[in-house]
Tab-separated table of C-alpha atoms and ligand atoms in Angstrom:
chain	number	residue	atom	x	y	z
A	1	MET	CA	-4.649	10.381	22.002
A	2	GLY	CA	-6.103	10.007	18.511
A	3	VAL	CA	-7.288	12.587	16.021
A	4	ILE	CA	-9.534	15.246	17.532
A	5	LEU	CA	-11.948	17.395	15.554
A	6	GLU	CA	-12.820	20.746	17.069
A	7	LEU	CA	-15.566	23.041	15.797
A	8	GLY	CA	-14.971	26.729	16.399
A	9	ASP	CA	-18.152	28.617	17.369
A	10	MET	CA	-20.425	26.990	14.831
A	11	GLU	CA	-23.428	28.598	16.582
A	12	GLY	CA	-23.009	31.654	14.375
A	13	PHE	CA	-23.390	29.502	11.272
A	14	LEU	CA	-25.415	26.425	12.179
A	15	GLY	CA	-28.320	25.694	14.486
A	16	GLN	CA	-27.838	22.932	17.067
A	17	GLU	CA	-30.942	21.132	15.848
A	18	GLU	CA	-29.971	21.100	12.188
A	19	LEU	CA	-26.492	19.913	13.131
A	20	GLU	CA	-27.877	17.031	15.186
A	21	GLY	CA	-30.241	16.114	12.342
A	22	ARG	CA	-27.482	16.101	9.717
A	23	LYS	CA	-25.194	14.142	12.011
A	24	ALA	CA	-27.865	11.476	12.478
A	25	ARG	CA	-28.269	11.189	8.715
A	26	ALA	CA	-24.538	11.084	8.087
A	27	ALA	CA	-24.105	8.442	10.811
A	28	GLU	CA	-26.755	6.308	9.138
A	29	ILE	CA	-24.953	6.607	5.783
A	30	CYS	CA	-21.717	5.686	7.530
A	31	ARG	CA	-23.249	2.594	9.136
A	32	GLY	CA	-24.629	1.676	5.723
A	33	LEU	CA	-21.122	1.799	4.239
A	34	TYR	CA	-20.117	-1.137	6.432
A	35	ARG	CA	-23.352	-3.062	5.868
A	36	ARG	CA	-23.476	-2.639	2.114
A	37	GLU	CA	-22.646	-5.320	-0.402
A	38	ASP	CA	-20.175	-4.016	-2.940
A	39	PRO	CA	-21.449	-4.897	-6.410
A	40	GLY	CA	-19.783	-1.804	-7.895
A	41	GLN	CA	-16.427	-2.908	-6.440
A	42	VAL	CA	-15.646	0.443	-4.837
A	43	LEU	CA	-15.601	-0.308	-1.105
A	44	GLY	CA	-12.549	-2.538	-0.762
A	45	TRP	CA	-10.831	0.164	1.334
A	46	ARG	CA	-13.244	-0.126	4.280
A	47	THR	CA	-11.243	-2.813	6.071
A	48	SER	CA	-7.597	-3.766	6.161
A	49	GLU	CA	-8.556	-7.277	5.037
A	50	GLY	CA	-9.758	-5.807	1.753
A	51	SER	CA	-6.811	-3.496	1.266
A	52	ALA	CA	-3.643	-4.323	3.220
A	53	VAL	CA	-2.681	-7.403	1.223
A	54	GLN	CA	0.741	-9.029	0.604
A	55	LEU	CA	2.304	-7.582	3.751
A	56	ASP	CA	5.041	-10.238	3.983
A	57	GLU	CA	6.121	-9.728	0.388
A	58	ILE	CA	6.052	-5.973	0.885
A	59	ARG	CA	8.253	-6.122	3.984
A	60	LYS	CA	10.738	-8.543	2.443
A	61	LYS	CA	11.245	-6.620	-0.798
A	62	ALA	CA	11.364	-3.289	1.051
A	63	GLU	CA	14.156	-4.613	3.268
A	64	GLU	CA	16.160	-5.653	0.209
A	65	ILE	CA	15.684	-2.231	-1.378
A	66	ARG	CA	16.649	-0.422	1.816
A	67	LYS	CA	19.900	-2.372	1.862
A	68	GLU	CA	20.766	-2.137	-1.824
A	69	ALA	CA	19.292	1.037	-3.295
A	70	GLN	CA	20.592	4.562	-3.208
A	71	VAL	CA	17.589	5.852	-5.113
A	72	PHE	CA	14.008	4.577	-5.111
A	73	VAL	CA	11.800	6.038	-7.848
A	74	LEU	CA	8.102	6.072	-7.121
A	75	VAL	CA	6.166	6.257	-10.394
A	76	GLY	CA	2.489	7.118	-10.125
A	77	VAL	CA	0.005	9.965	-10.325
A	78	GLY	CA	-3.049	11.080	-8.358
A	79	GLY	CA	-4.249	8.356	-6.054
A	80	SER	CA	-1.342	6.215	-7.171
A	81	ASN	CA	1.262	8.294	-5.361
A	82	GLN	CA	-0.280	10.985	-3.162
A	83	ALA	CA	-0.814	9.039	0.066
A	84	ALA	CA	2.690	7.587	0.110
A	85	ARG	CA	4.220	10.919	-0.813
A	86	ALA	CA	2.275	12.692	1.944
A	87	VAL	CA	3.692	10.416	4.643
A	88	ILE	CA	7.196	10.021	3.215
A	89	GLU	CA	7.698	13.752	2.723
A	90	ALA	CA	6.320	14.552	6.195
A	91	MET	CA	8.536	11.997	7.917
A	92	LYS	CA	11.698	11.975	5.877
A	93	GLY	CA	15.122	12.097	7.426
A	94	ARG	CA	15.573	8.392	8.143
A	95	PRO	CA	18.450	6.412	6.705
A	96	GLY	CA	17.583	4.657	3.462
A	97	PRO	CA	17.355	5.339	-0.247
A	98	GLU	CA	16.484	8.775	-1.529
A	99	VAL	CA	12.894	8.740	-2.789
A	100	LEU	CA	12.282	10.453	-6.133
A	101	TYR	CA	8.915	10.884	-7.841
A	102	LEU	CA	8.022	10.314	-11.475
A	103	GLY	CA	4.855	9.515	-13.376
A	104	ASN	CA	3.238	12.737	-12.194
A	105	THR	CA	4.229	15.359	-14.760
A	106	LEU	CA	4.754	15.829	-18.476
A	107	SER	CA	7.357	18.534	-17.979
A	108	PRO	CA	10.474	17.454	-19.872
A	109	TYR	CA	12.601	19.523	-17.499
A	110	SER	CA	11.250	17.731	-14.403
A	111	VAL	CA	11.619	14.271	-15.929
A	112	TYR	CA	15.149	15.088	-17.084
A	113	GLU	CA	16.108	16.310	-13.600
A	114	VAL	CA	15.003	13.016	-12.026
A	115	LEU	CA	16.902	10.974	-14.611
A	116	LYS	CA	19.954	13.097	-13.907
A	117	ALA	CA	19.628	12.492	-10.160
A	118	MET	CA	19.514	8.717	-10.814
A	119	GLU	CA	22.778	8.680	-12.757
A	120	GLY	CA	25.573	6.638	-11.199
A	121	LYS	CA	23.331	5.402	-8.369
A	122	SER	CA	21.895	2.029	-7.467
A	123	VAL	CA	18.264	2.452	-8.569
A	124	TYR	CA	15.063	0.549	-7.821
A	125	ILE	CA	11.680	1.615	-9.163
A	126	ASN	CA	8.053	1.014	-8.238
A	127	VAL	CA	5.521	1.700	-10.996
A	128	ILE	CA	1.970	2.100	-9.744
A	129	ALA	CA	-1.067	2.296	-12.012
A	130	LYS	CA	-4.565	1.034	-11.501
A	131	ASN	CA	-5.557	0.796	-15.148
A	132	PHE	CA	-2.203	1.431	-16.766
A	133	GLU	CA	-3.763	3.753	-19.303
A	134	THR	CA	-2.676	7.013	-17.706
A	135	LEU	CA	-0.191	8.913	-19.860
A	136	GLU	CA	2.253	10.101	-17.186
A	137	PRO	CA	3.129	6.763	-15.528
A	138	GLY	CA	2.850	4.910	-18.853
A	139	SER	CA	5.294	7.210	-20.652
A	140	HIS	CA	7.690	7.344	-17.705
A	141	PHE	CA	7.751	3.572	-17.317
A	142	ARG	CA	8.863	3.371	-20.955
A	143	ILE	CA	11.690	5.806	-20.353
A	144	LEU	CA	12.712	4.078	-17.136
A	145	ARG	CA	12.769	0.633	-18.707
A	146	GLN	CA	14.974	1.996	-21.455
A	147	TRP	CA	17.199	3.731	-18.882
A	148	MET	CA	17.557	0.590	-16.804
A	149	GLY	CA	18.031	-1.658	-19.835
A	150	LYS	CA	21.155	0.345	-20.685
A	151	ARG	CA	22.588	-0.029	-17.204
A	152	TYR	CA	21.535	-3.415	-15.848
A	153	SER	CA	21.414	-6.987	-17.130
A	154	PRO	CA	17.873	-8.349	-17.715
A	155	LYS	CA	18.131	-10.351	-14.477
A	156	GLU	CA	19.343	-7.397	-12.442
A	157	MET	CA	16.702	-5.179	-14.015
A	158	ALA	CA	13.944	-7.633	-13.128
A	159	LYS	CA	15.088	-7.537	-9.497
A	160	ARG	CA	14.981	-3.746	-9.455
A	161	ILE	CA	11.476	-3.182	-10.823
A	162	VAL	CA	8.349	-3.629	-8.723
A	163	VAL	CA	4.947	-2.987	-10.237
A	164	THR	CA	1.668	-2.358	-8.467
A	165	GLY	CA	-1.407	-2.879	-10.605
A	166	THR	CA	-4.726	-4.639	-10.856
A	167	ALA	CA	-5.030	-8.331	-11.535
A	168	GLY	CA	-5.549	-8.952	-15.237
A	169	SER	CA	-4.181	-5.571	-16.318
A	170	ARG	CA	-1.599	-5.085	-19.061
A	171	LEU	CA	0.821	-4.067	-16.315
A	172	GLU	CA	0.430	-7.418	-14.634
A	173	GLY	CA	1.084	-9.093	-17.973
A	174	ILE	CA	4.371	-7.194	-18.339
A	175	ALA	CA	5.406	-7.998	-14.757
A	176	ARG	CA	4.738	-11.716	-15.152
A	177	ARG	CA	6.524	-11.865	-18.486
A	178	GLU	CA	9.589	-9.930	-17.346
A	179	GLY	CA	9.807	-11.393	-13.827
A	180	TYR	CA	9.114	-8.142	-11.907
A	181	LEU	CA	7.572	-8.439	-8.445
A	182	PHE	CA	3.853	-7.791	-8.851
A	183	LEU	CA	1.879	-6.175	-6.015
A	184	GLN	CA	-1.895	-5.958	-5.995
A	185	PHE	CA	-3.840	-2.765	-6.525
A	186	PRO	CA	-7.083	-4.296	-5.231
A	187	VAL	CA	-9.790	-4.101	-7.882
A	188	ALA	CA	-12.354	-2.857	-5.368
A	189	VAL	CA	-10.261	0.153	-4.300
A	190	GLY	CA	-10.079	3.382	-6.311
A	191	GLY	CA	-6.875	5.419	-6.523
A	192	ARG	CA	-7.767	8.105	-4.002
A	193	TYR	CA	-8.958	5.468	-1.525
A	194	SER	CA	-5.800	3.364	-1.867
A	195	ALA	CA	-3.838	4.660	1.141
A	196	PHE	CA	-3.976	1.288	2.907
A	197	THR	CA	-3.173	-0.936	-0.050
A	198	PRO	CA	0.251	-1.931	-1.428
A	199	VAL	CA	0.014	1.291	-3.474
A	200	ALA	CA	1.118	3.197	-0.370
A	201	LEU	CA	2.264	0.439	1.975
A	202	PHE	CA	5.169	-0.640	-0.203
A	203	PRO	CA	6.740	2.824	-0.702
A	204	LEU	CA	6.260	3.552	3.004
A	205	ALA	CA	8.085	0.354	3.943
A	206	VAL	CA	10.907	1.216	1.521
A	207	ALA	CA	11.183	4.631	3.186
A	208	GLY	CA	11.685	2.867	6.532
A	209	LEU	CA	8.300	3.801	7.958
A	210	ASP	CA	6.373	1.596	10.342
A	211	ILE	CA	3.463	0.251	8.283
A	212	GLY	CA	2.234	-1.702	11.316
A	213	ALA	CA	1.678	1.531	13.264
A	214	TYR	CA	0.134	3.117	10.169
A	215	LEU	CA	-2.386	0.278	9.865
A	216	GLU	CA	-3.076	0.490	13.602
A	217	GLY	CA	-4.038	4.121	13.049
A	218	MET	CA	-6.355	3.043	10.263
A	219	GLU	CA	-7.907	0.322	12.420
A	220	SER	CA	-8.482	2.673	15.312
A	221	ALA	CA	-10.308	5.123	13.009
A	222	ARG	CA	-12.264	2.275	11.405
A	223	GLY	CA	-13.419	1.137	14.860
A	224	GLU	CA	-14.730	4.634	15.586
A	225	CYS	CA	-16.456	4.990	12.215
A	226	GLN	CA	-18.009	1.548	12.296
A	227	ASN	CA	-19.011	1.352	15.958
A	228	ARG	CA	-19.665	4.963	16.998
A	229	PRO	CA	-20.176	6.863	13.768
A	230	GLU	CA	-22.120	9.782	15.290
A	231	ALA	CA	-19.131	10.622	17.507
A	232	SER	CA	-16.476	10.052	14.857
A	233	PRO	CA	-14.561	12.959	13.300
A	234	ALA	CA	-15.479	11.546	9.860
A	235	VAL	CA	-19.220	11.926	10.381
A	236	ILE	CA	-19.076	15.232	12.240
A	237	TYR	CA	-16.810	16.716	9.573
A	238	ALA	CA	-19.040	15.495	6.720
A	239	SER	CA	-22.136	16.890	8.456
A	240	VAL	CA	-20.739	20.322	9.231
A	241	ARG	CA	-19.275	20.952	5.791
A	242	ASN	CA	-22.430	19.644	4.107
A	243	LEU	CA	-24.616	22.024	6.108
A	244	LEU	CA	-22.264	24.921	5.416
A	245	TYR	CA	-22.283	24.042	1.710
A	246	GLY	CA	-26.079	24.321	1.762
A	247	LYS	CA	-25.678	27.855	3.114
A	248	GLY	CA	-23.379	28.973	0.294
A	249	TYR	CA	-19.971	28.051	1.706
A	250	ASP	CA	-18.601	26.392	-1.386
A	251	ILE	CA	-14.834	26.734	-0.950
A	252	GLU	CA	-12.879	24.947	1.749
A	253	VAL	CA	-9.292	25.809	2.549
A	254	MET	CA	-7.262	23.296	4.476
A	255	ALA	CA	-4.697	25.320	6.372
A	256	SER	CA	-1.745	24.164	8.396
A	257	PHE	CA	1.080	25.860	10.223
A	258	GLU	CA	3.129	22.732	9.609
A	259	PRO	CA	4.779	22.658	6.162
A	260	ARG	CA	5.321	18.915	6.615
A	261	PHE	CA	1.585	18.559	5.975
A	262	GLY	CA	1.933	20.084	2.499
A	263	PHE	CA	1.519	16.810	0.615
A	264	LEU	CA	-1.254	15.630	2.932
A	265	GLU	CA	-3.151	18.737	1.894
A	266	LYS	CA	-2.555	17.816	-1.745
A	267	TRP	CA	-3.862	14.289	-1.069
A	268	TRP	CA	-6.946	15.759	0.640
A	269	MET	CA	-7.567	18.102	-2.321
A	270	GLN	CA	-7.561	15.138	-4.681
A	271	LEU	CA	-9.832	13.080	-2.456
A	272	PHE	CA	-12.499	15.746	-2.111
A	273	GLY	CA	-11.994	17.386	-5.521
A	274	GLU	CA	-12.516	14.120	-7.391
A	275	GLY	CA	-14.904	12.770	-4.774
A	276	GLU	CA	-17.428	15.622	-4.772
A	277	GLY	CA	-16.823	17.852	-7.774
A	278	LYS	CA	-19.395	16.550	-10.212
A	279	GLU	CA	-22.853	17.274	-11.605
A	280	LYS	CA	-22.105	20.976	-11.029
A	281	LYS	CA	-21.887	20.345	-7.296
A	282	GLY	CA	-19.184	20.149	-4.666
A	283	ILE	CA	-17.069	22.231	-2.311
A	284	PHE	CA	-13.924	23.446	-4.048
A	285	PRO	CA	-10.925	22.246	-2.019
A	286	ALA	CA	-7.903	24.503	-1.675
A	287	ALA	CA	-4.843	24.425	0.541
A	288	ALA	CA	-2.662	26.845	2.437
A	289	ILE	CA	0.534	26.490	4.408
A	290	TYR	CA	0.839	29.188	7.048
A	291	SER	CA	2.510	31.332	8.125
A	292	GLU	CA	3.825	31.870	4.572
A	293	ASP	CA	0.392	31.921	2.965
A	294	LEU	CA	-0.925	34.351	5.565
A	295	HIS	CA	1.050	36.878	3.589
A	296	SER	CA	-0.949	36.086	0.465
A	297	LEU	CA	-4.195	34.170	0.988
A	298	GLY	CA	-4.441	35.475	4.571
A	299	GLN	CA	-5.850	38.746	3.286
A	300	TYR	CA	-8.656	36.980	1.424
A	301	MET	CA	-9.341	34.612	4.302
A	302	GLN	CA	-9.754	37.553	6.680
A	303	ASP	CA	-11.622	39.937	4.486
A	304	GLY	CA	-12.670	38.503	1.123
A	305	ARG	CA	-15.980	36.919	0.044
A	306	ARG	CA	-17.591	35.024	2.898
A	307	ASN	CA	-18.079	31.727	1.112
A	308	LEU	CA	-15.045	30.066	2.705
A	309	ILE	CA	-14.715	27.258	5.193
A	310	GLU	CA	-11.297	26.964	6.847
A	311	THR	CA	-10.165	23.595	8.173
A	312	PHE	CA	-7.018	23.773	10.258
A	313	LEU	CA	-4.727	20.796	10.518
A	314	THR	CA	-2.790	21.121	13.736
A	315	VAL	CA	0.009	19.149	15.332
A	316	GLN	CA	0.608	19.558	19.065
A	317	ASP	CA	4.255	18.578	19.069
A	318	GLY	CA	6.101	20.353	16.275
A	319	GLY	CA	8.852	17.715	16.390
A	320	ALA	CA	11.745	20.055	17.243
A	321	SER	CA	12.694	22.757	19.694
A	322	LEU	CA	14.542	25.857	18.586
A	323	PRO	CA	14.813	28.697	21.113
A	324	ILE	CA	16.256	32.063	20.147
A	325	GLU	CA	19.101	32.990	22.444
A	326	PRO	CA	18.933	36.508	23.851
A	327	CYS	CA	21.009	38.928	21.815
A	328	PRO	CA	21.058	42.323	23.552
A	329	GLY	CA	22.536	45.067	21.495
A	330	TYR	CA	21.256	43.862	18.122
A	331	GLY	CA	18.902	46.836	18.065
A	332	ASP	CA	16.519	45.008	15.712
A	333	GLY	CA	13.333	45.612	17.730
A	334	PHE	CA	12.805	41.896	18.342
A	335	ASP	CA	13.993	41.700	21.979
A	336	TYR	CA	10.578	40.324	22.982
A	337	LEU	CA	11.684	37.065	21.336
A	338	ASP	CA	14.595	36.537	23.757
A	339	GLY	CA	14.555	32.899	24.902
A	340	MET	CA	11.400	32.128	22.937
A	341	ASP	CA	11.088	28.839	21.056
A	342	PHE	CA	9.924	28.759	17.423
A	343	GLY	CA	7.418	26.109	18.531
A	344	ARG	CA	5.785	28.700	20.779
A	345	MET	CA	5.840	31.354	18.065
A	346	ASN	CA	4.177	28.983	15.611
A	347	LYS	CA	1.476	28.112	18.161
A	348	VAL	CA	0.811	31.755	18.974
A	349	ALA	CA	0.568	32.588	15.269
A	350	GLU	CA	-1.921	29.753	14.818
A	351	ALA	CA	-4.058	30.781	17.803
A	352	ALA	CA	-4.095	34.374	16.594
A	353	THR	CA	-5.105	33.315	13.070
A	354	TRP	CA	-7.818	30.981	14.342
A	355	ASN	CA	-9.301	33.835	16.390
A	356	ALA	CA	-8.952	36.496	13.708
A	357	HIS	CA	-10.482	34.421	10.914
A	358	ARG	CA	-13.421	33.370	13.077
A	359	GLN	CA	-13.992	37.006	14.024
A	360	GLY	CA	-13.780	37.817	10.317
A	361	GLY	CA	-16.783	35.524	9.700
A	362	VAL	CA	-15.084	32.320	8.539
A	363	PRO	CA	-16.498	29.059	9.881
A	364	CYS	CA	-13.409	27.271	11.217
A	365	LEU	CA	-12.815	23.633	12.094
A	366	ARG	CA	-9.681	22.019	13.418
A	367	PHE	CA	-8.244	18.524	13.106
A	368	GLN	CA	-5.622	17.993	15.747
A	369	VAL	CA	-3.004	15.269	16.174
A	370	ASP	CA	-0.406	14.877	18.937
A	371	GLU	CA	2.525	14.412	16.599
A	372	ILE	CA	3.346	13.628	13.005
A	373	SER	CA	3.547	9.848	13.040
A	374	GLU	CA	2.539	6.817	10.994
A	375	GLN	CA	-0.350	6.230	13.405
A	376	ALA	CA	-1.630	9.798	12.982
A	377	PHE	CA	-1.479	9.550	9.173
A	378	GLY	CA	-3.358	6.233	9.311
A	379	GLU	CA	-6.143	7.814	11.322
A	380	LEU	CA	-6.326	11.016	9.291
A	381	PHE	CA	-6.413	9.268	5.922
A	382	TYR	CA	-9.128	6.902	7.057
A	383	TYR	CA	-11.331	9.586	8.628
A	384	PHE	CA	-11.080	11.734	5.502
A	385	MET	CA	-11.861	8.800	3.213
A	386	VAL	CA	-14.984	7.854	5.170
A	387	SER	CA	-15.960	11.493	5.363
A	388	CYS	CA	-15.682	11.870	1.591
A	389	ALA	CA	-17.740	8.727	0.989
A	390	VAL	CA	-20.451	9.967	3.399
A	391	SER	CA	-20.309	13.482	2.029
A	392	GLY	CA	-20.807	12.275	-1.549
A	393	GLU	CA	-23.978	10.552	-0.527
A	394	LEU	CA	-25.214	13.584	1.442
A	395	MET	CA	-24.580	15.715	-1.634
A	396	GLY	CA	-26.146	13.218	-4.014
A	397	VAL	CA	-23.022	12.476	-6.078
A	398	ASP	CA	-21.000	9.299	-6.577
A	399	PRO	CA	-17.851	9.776	-4.467
A	400	PHE	CA	-16.047	6.922	-6.214
A	401	GLY	CA	-16.200	7.890	-9.896
A	402	GLN	CA	-14.242	10.633	-11.691
A	403	GLU	CA	-15.806	10.736	-15.132
A	404	GLY	CA	-14.914	14.447	-15.375
A	405	VAL	CA	-11.206	13.620	-15.449
A	406	GLU	CA	-11.782	11.561	-18.570
A	407	ALA	CA	-12.902	14.553	-20.662
A	408	TYR	CA	-9.484	16.154	-21.081
A	409	LYS	CA	-7.897	12.708	-21.460
A	410	ARG	CA	-10.105	11.789	-24.431
A	411	SER	CA	-9.195	15.009	-26.181
A	412	MET	CA	-5.475	14.688	-25.317
A	413	PHE	CA	-5.244	11.063	-26.464
A	414	ALA	CA	-6.925	11.937	-29.758
A	415	MET	CA	-4.402	14.730	-30.351
A	416	LEU	CA	-1.429	12.566	-29.368
A	417	ARG	CA	-2.506	9.601	-31.472
A	418	HIS	CA	-2.991	11.753	-34.551
A	419	ASN	CA	-0.005	13.922	-33.690
A	420	VAL	CA	-1.984	17.140	-34.065
A	421	GLU	CA	-2.052	20.345	-31.988
A	422	GLU	CA	-5.827	20.619	-31.829
A	423	ASP	CA	-8.602	18.125	-32.167
B	1	PA5	O1	-8.639	8.438	-7.675
B	1	PA5	C1	-8.436	7.989	-8.792
B	1	PA5	O2	-8.927	6.908	-9.168
B	1	PA5	C2	-7.548	8.717	-9.794
B	1	PA5	O3	-7.158	9.944	-9.341
B	1	PA5	C3	-6.325	7.890	-10.112
B	1	PA5	O4	-5.640	7.607	-8.923
B	1	PA5	C4	-5.352	8.564	-11.064
B	1	PA5	O5	-6.037	9.033	-12.190
B	1	PA5	C5	-4.257	7.596	-11.519
B	1	PA5	O6	-4.812	6.487	-12.142
B	1	PA5	P1	-3.945	5.228	-12.554
B	1	PA5	O7	-3.445	4.589	-11.303
B	1	PA5	O8	-4.890	4.324	-13.291
B	1	PA5	O9	-2.810	5.730	-13.389
């Protein structure tokens, strides 16, 4: 069974008629997404033909890396690493190289720790940058080239570096000149919509994940969005949160009882934060991993300002079974747990939270998947991407630009170029 979206008692928050009306409008926007020409070059992610390019090259190089590397360094930031990281970190544990992340921080300590972890190992790197102007991946690629140049011959180094960038970019120029494998970051796909391009497909293949199943998940969600938009989770989700936003619910917390979804939540925050947060509009996206965060944010969720939407991300099969053997005589007051599985405890905690937060006046939604799999990630990513595109239009903002991110960059670049503390 695919992704299911459940709405918890929306009657208290939304009228049936207004919901049907908004759904009809959102479905029309969604249909339009597939009919539209793409002069702005932002809709390349709609189909796998536009995004999932170079699959043979990806599979072949990934196989080589899986055989030869002990460490694979994924260099990218924002949309250039979040999708791959979300899946790899949720599904790790397979044989293959250790995946390390760079290009996503300016902390000298963090960069140093990664370089330390690479020492003495067989290292391959994948540098991903759409424009190759971003400071983090640009500066880290410099350091990595220097690091590799001291350890490998030019020929060996060329074999070990893969770059993913746009055609015609400076990064492509470097790759062609130095003989690095060059993978396409399709021009018509923005970073946060790049989950089905080589940006994510290549690292997933290196991590030993089934990119065929992942793309099947995407295709199944695309079929729903394109052919039956009014019934698709993407359209229903966009409609509900847009209506709630109009009623003052301007913060959305994505909550999961599955820590393996931690990086998916981060990906989702980027998608919606950069997708909607502009022109003084947008729902602020935040994330929580329960049960840990019930002991911090849980208080606010239950009893704080009522401007919150809570979107649960649930997995039916927790992926492991761990019963607690009876231990009479411990005297710890926990005898009611005798024989109980942690899977059951986690489910009960989730059901109790879902009920309590709804009773506390929080509009709650729930995305549910059977298990954490490549297929499920493919579906979830695609539904959220369509939902964000539809939501931007409902809100009257461009879901594909991120001009706001440029403001701090301009100021930072000016300071760095002139080597001053303040502009
Ligand atoms: O969604 C986006 O376009 C951005 O978040 C980018 O992914 C991010 O800024 C990284 O950009 P680049 O790949 O050009 O380094």
